[in-house]
mmCIF file of C-alpha atoms in Angstrom:
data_model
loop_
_atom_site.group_PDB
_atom_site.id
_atom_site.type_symbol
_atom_site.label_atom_id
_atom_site.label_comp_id
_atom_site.label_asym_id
_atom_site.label_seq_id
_atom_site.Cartn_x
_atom_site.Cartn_y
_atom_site.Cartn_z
ATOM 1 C CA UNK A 27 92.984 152.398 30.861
ATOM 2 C CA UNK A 28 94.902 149.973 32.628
ATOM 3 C CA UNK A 29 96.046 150.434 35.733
ATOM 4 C CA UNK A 30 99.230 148.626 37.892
ATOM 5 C CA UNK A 31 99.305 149.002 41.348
ATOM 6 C CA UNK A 32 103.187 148.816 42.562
ATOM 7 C CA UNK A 33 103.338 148.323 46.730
ATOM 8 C CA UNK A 34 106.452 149.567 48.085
ATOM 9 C CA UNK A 35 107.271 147.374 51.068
ATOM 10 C CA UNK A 36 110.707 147.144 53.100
ATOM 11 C CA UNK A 37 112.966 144.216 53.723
ATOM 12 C CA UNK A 38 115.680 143.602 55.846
ATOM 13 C CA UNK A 39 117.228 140.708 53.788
ATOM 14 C CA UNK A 40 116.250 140.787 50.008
ATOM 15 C CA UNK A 41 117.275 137.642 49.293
ATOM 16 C CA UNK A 42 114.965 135.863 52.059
ATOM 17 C CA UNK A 43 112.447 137.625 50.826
ATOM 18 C CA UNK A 44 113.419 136.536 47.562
ATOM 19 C CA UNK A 45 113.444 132.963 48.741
ATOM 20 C CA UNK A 46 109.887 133.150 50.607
ATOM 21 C CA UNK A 47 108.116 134.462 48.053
ATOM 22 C CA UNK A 48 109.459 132.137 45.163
ATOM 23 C CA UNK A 49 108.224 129.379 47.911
ATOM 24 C CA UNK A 50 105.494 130.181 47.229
ATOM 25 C CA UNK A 51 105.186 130.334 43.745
ATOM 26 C CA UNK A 52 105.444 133.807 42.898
ATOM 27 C CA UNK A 53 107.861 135.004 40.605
ATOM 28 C CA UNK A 54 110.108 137.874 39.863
ATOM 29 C CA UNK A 55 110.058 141.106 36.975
ATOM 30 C CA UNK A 56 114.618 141.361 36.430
ATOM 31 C CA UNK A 57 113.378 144.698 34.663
ATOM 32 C CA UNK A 58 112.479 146.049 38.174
ATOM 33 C CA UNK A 59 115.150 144.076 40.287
ATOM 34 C CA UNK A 60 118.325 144.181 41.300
ATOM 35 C CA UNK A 61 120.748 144.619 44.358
ATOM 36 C CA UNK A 62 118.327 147.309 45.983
ATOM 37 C CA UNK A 63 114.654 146.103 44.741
ATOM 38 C CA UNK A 64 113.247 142.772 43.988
ATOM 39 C CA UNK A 65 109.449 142.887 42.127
ATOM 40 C CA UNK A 66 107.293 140.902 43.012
ATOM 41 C CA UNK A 67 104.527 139.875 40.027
ATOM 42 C CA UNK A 68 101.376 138.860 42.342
ATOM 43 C CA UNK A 69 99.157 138.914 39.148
ATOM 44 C CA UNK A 70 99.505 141.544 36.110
ATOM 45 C CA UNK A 71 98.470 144.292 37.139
ATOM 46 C CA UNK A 72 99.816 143.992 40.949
ATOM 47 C CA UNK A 73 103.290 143.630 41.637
ATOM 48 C CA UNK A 74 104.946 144.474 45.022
ATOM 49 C CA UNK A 75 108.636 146.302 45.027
ATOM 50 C CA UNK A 76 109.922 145.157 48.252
ATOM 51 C CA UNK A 77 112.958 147.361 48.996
ATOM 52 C CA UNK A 78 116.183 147.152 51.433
ATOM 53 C CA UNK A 79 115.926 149.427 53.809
ATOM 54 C CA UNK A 80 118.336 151.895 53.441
ATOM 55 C CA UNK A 81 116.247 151.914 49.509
ATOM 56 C CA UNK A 82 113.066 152.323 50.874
ATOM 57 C CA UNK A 83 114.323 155.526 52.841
ATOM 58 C CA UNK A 84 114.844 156.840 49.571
ATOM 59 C CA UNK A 85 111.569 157.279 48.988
ATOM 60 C CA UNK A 86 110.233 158.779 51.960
ATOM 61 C CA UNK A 87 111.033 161.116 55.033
ATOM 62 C CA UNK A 88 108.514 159.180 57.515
ATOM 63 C CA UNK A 89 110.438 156.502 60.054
ATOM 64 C CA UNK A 90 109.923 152.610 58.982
ATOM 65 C CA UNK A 91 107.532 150.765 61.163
ATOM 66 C CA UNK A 92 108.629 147.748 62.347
ATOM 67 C CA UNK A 93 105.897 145.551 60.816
ATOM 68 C CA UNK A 94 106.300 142.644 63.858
ATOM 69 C CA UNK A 95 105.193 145.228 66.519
ATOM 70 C CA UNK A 96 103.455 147.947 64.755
ATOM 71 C CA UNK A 97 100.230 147.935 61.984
ATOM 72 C CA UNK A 98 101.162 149.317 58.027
ATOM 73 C CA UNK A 99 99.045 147.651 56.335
ATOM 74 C CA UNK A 100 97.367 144.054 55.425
ATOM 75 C CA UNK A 101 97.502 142.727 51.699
ATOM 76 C CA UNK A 102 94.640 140.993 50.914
ATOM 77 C CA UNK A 103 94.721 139.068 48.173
ATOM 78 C CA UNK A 104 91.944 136.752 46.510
ATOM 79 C CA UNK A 105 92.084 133.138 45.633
ATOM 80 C CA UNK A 106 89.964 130.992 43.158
ATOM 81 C CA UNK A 107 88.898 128.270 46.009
ATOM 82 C CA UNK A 108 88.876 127.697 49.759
ATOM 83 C CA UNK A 109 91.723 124.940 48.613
ATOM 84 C CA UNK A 110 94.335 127.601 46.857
ATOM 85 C CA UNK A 111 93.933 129.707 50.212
ATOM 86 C CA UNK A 112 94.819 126.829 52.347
ATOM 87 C CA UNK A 113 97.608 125.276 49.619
ATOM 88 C CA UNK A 114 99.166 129.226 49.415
ATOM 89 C CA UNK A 115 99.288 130.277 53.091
ATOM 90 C CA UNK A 116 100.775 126.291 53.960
ATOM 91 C CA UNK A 117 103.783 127.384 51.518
ATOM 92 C CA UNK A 118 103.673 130.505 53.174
ATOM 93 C CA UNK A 119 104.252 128.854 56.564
ATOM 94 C CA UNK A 120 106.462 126.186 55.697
ATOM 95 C CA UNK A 121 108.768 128.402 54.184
ATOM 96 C CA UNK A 122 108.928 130.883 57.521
ATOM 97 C CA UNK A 123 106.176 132.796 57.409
ATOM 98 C CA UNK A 124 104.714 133.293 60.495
ATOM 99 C CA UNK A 125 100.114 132.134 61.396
ATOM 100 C CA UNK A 126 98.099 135.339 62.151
ATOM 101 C CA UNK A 127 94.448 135.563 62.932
ATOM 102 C CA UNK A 128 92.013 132.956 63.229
ATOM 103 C CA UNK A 129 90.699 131.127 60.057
ATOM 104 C CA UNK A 130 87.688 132.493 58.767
ATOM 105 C CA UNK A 131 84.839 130.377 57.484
ATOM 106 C CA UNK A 132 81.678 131.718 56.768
ATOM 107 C CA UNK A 133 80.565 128.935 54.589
ATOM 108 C CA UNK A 134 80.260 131.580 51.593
ATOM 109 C CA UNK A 135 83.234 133.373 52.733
ATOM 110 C CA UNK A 136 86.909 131.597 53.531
ATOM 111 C CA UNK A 137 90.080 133.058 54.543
ATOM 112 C CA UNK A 138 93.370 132.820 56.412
ATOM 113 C CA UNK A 139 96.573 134.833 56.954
ATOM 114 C CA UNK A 140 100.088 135.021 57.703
ATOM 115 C CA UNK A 141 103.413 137.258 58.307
ATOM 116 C CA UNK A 142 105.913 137.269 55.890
ATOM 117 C CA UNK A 143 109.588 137.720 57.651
ATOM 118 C CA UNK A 144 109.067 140.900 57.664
ATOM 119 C CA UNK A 145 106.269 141.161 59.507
ATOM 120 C CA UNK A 146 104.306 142.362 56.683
ATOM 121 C CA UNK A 147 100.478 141.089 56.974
ATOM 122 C CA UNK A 148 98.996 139.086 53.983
ATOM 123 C CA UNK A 149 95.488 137.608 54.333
ATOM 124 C CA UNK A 150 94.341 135.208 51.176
ATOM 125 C CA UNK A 151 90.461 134.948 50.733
ATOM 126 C CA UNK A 152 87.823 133.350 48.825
ATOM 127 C CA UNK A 153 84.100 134.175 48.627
ATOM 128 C CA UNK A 154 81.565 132.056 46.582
ATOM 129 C CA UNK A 155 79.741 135.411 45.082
ATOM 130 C CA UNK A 156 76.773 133.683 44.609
ATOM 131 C CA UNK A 157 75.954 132.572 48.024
ATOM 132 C CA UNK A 158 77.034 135.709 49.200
ATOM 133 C CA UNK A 159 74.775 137.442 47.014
ATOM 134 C CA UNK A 160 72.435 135.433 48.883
ATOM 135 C CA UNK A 161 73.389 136.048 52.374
ATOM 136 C CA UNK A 162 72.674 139.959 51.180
#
């Protein structure tokens, strides 16, 4: 079986989140978009529906968090070299994102991480499995 994860995440302004996100080099299902929903293909099987609002209330009784004060939740995502993490959270930056966290290098182990304009916390990692095997 396989399986799709869909992350619901709200926006205040869909089309800047529209704009980050194509920055950096993501792109965009029109099945699942339109004035209320924009998703967001991060690989095939995980796409993220980020949501207006006033659409994302639709979906749940509990209060929205404002993500640049208050924790939800941090996205971590993997990347094929210490070079994609660095290349994907510059775009991320450049295009208004905001730094978060230290870098981490662990030799075996690399990652950074920013906040989208939402506030929403994304951290992009890679690992060489075989060292890390070894660091066991």
């Amino acid at each position: 079986m396989s399986t799709k994860i869909f992350v619901n995440l709200p926006v205040k302004d869909l089309a800047r989140s529209r704009e980050f996100f194509t920055a950096l080099g993501y792109s965009f299902n029109p099945d699942f978009s339109d004035d209320n929903a924009a998703c967001l293909v991060i690989s095939e099987n995980i796409l993220a529906m980020l949501l207006v609002e006033p659409f994302f209330k639709t979906f749940t009784e509990k209060r929205i968090v404002d993500a640049h004060t208050e924790g939800e939740v941090i996205l971590a995502l993997s990347a094929d070299s210490r070079e994609q993490v660095d290349e994907l959270v510059d775009r991320a930056l450049a295009a208004g994102g905001s730094p978060t966290g230290e870098t981490q290098d662990h030799g075996f182990m690399y990652g950074r991480a920013f906040l989208d304009p939402d506030g929403h916390h994304w951290e992009l990692t890679w690992m060489d499995m075989a060292a890390a095997q070894e660091q066991g």
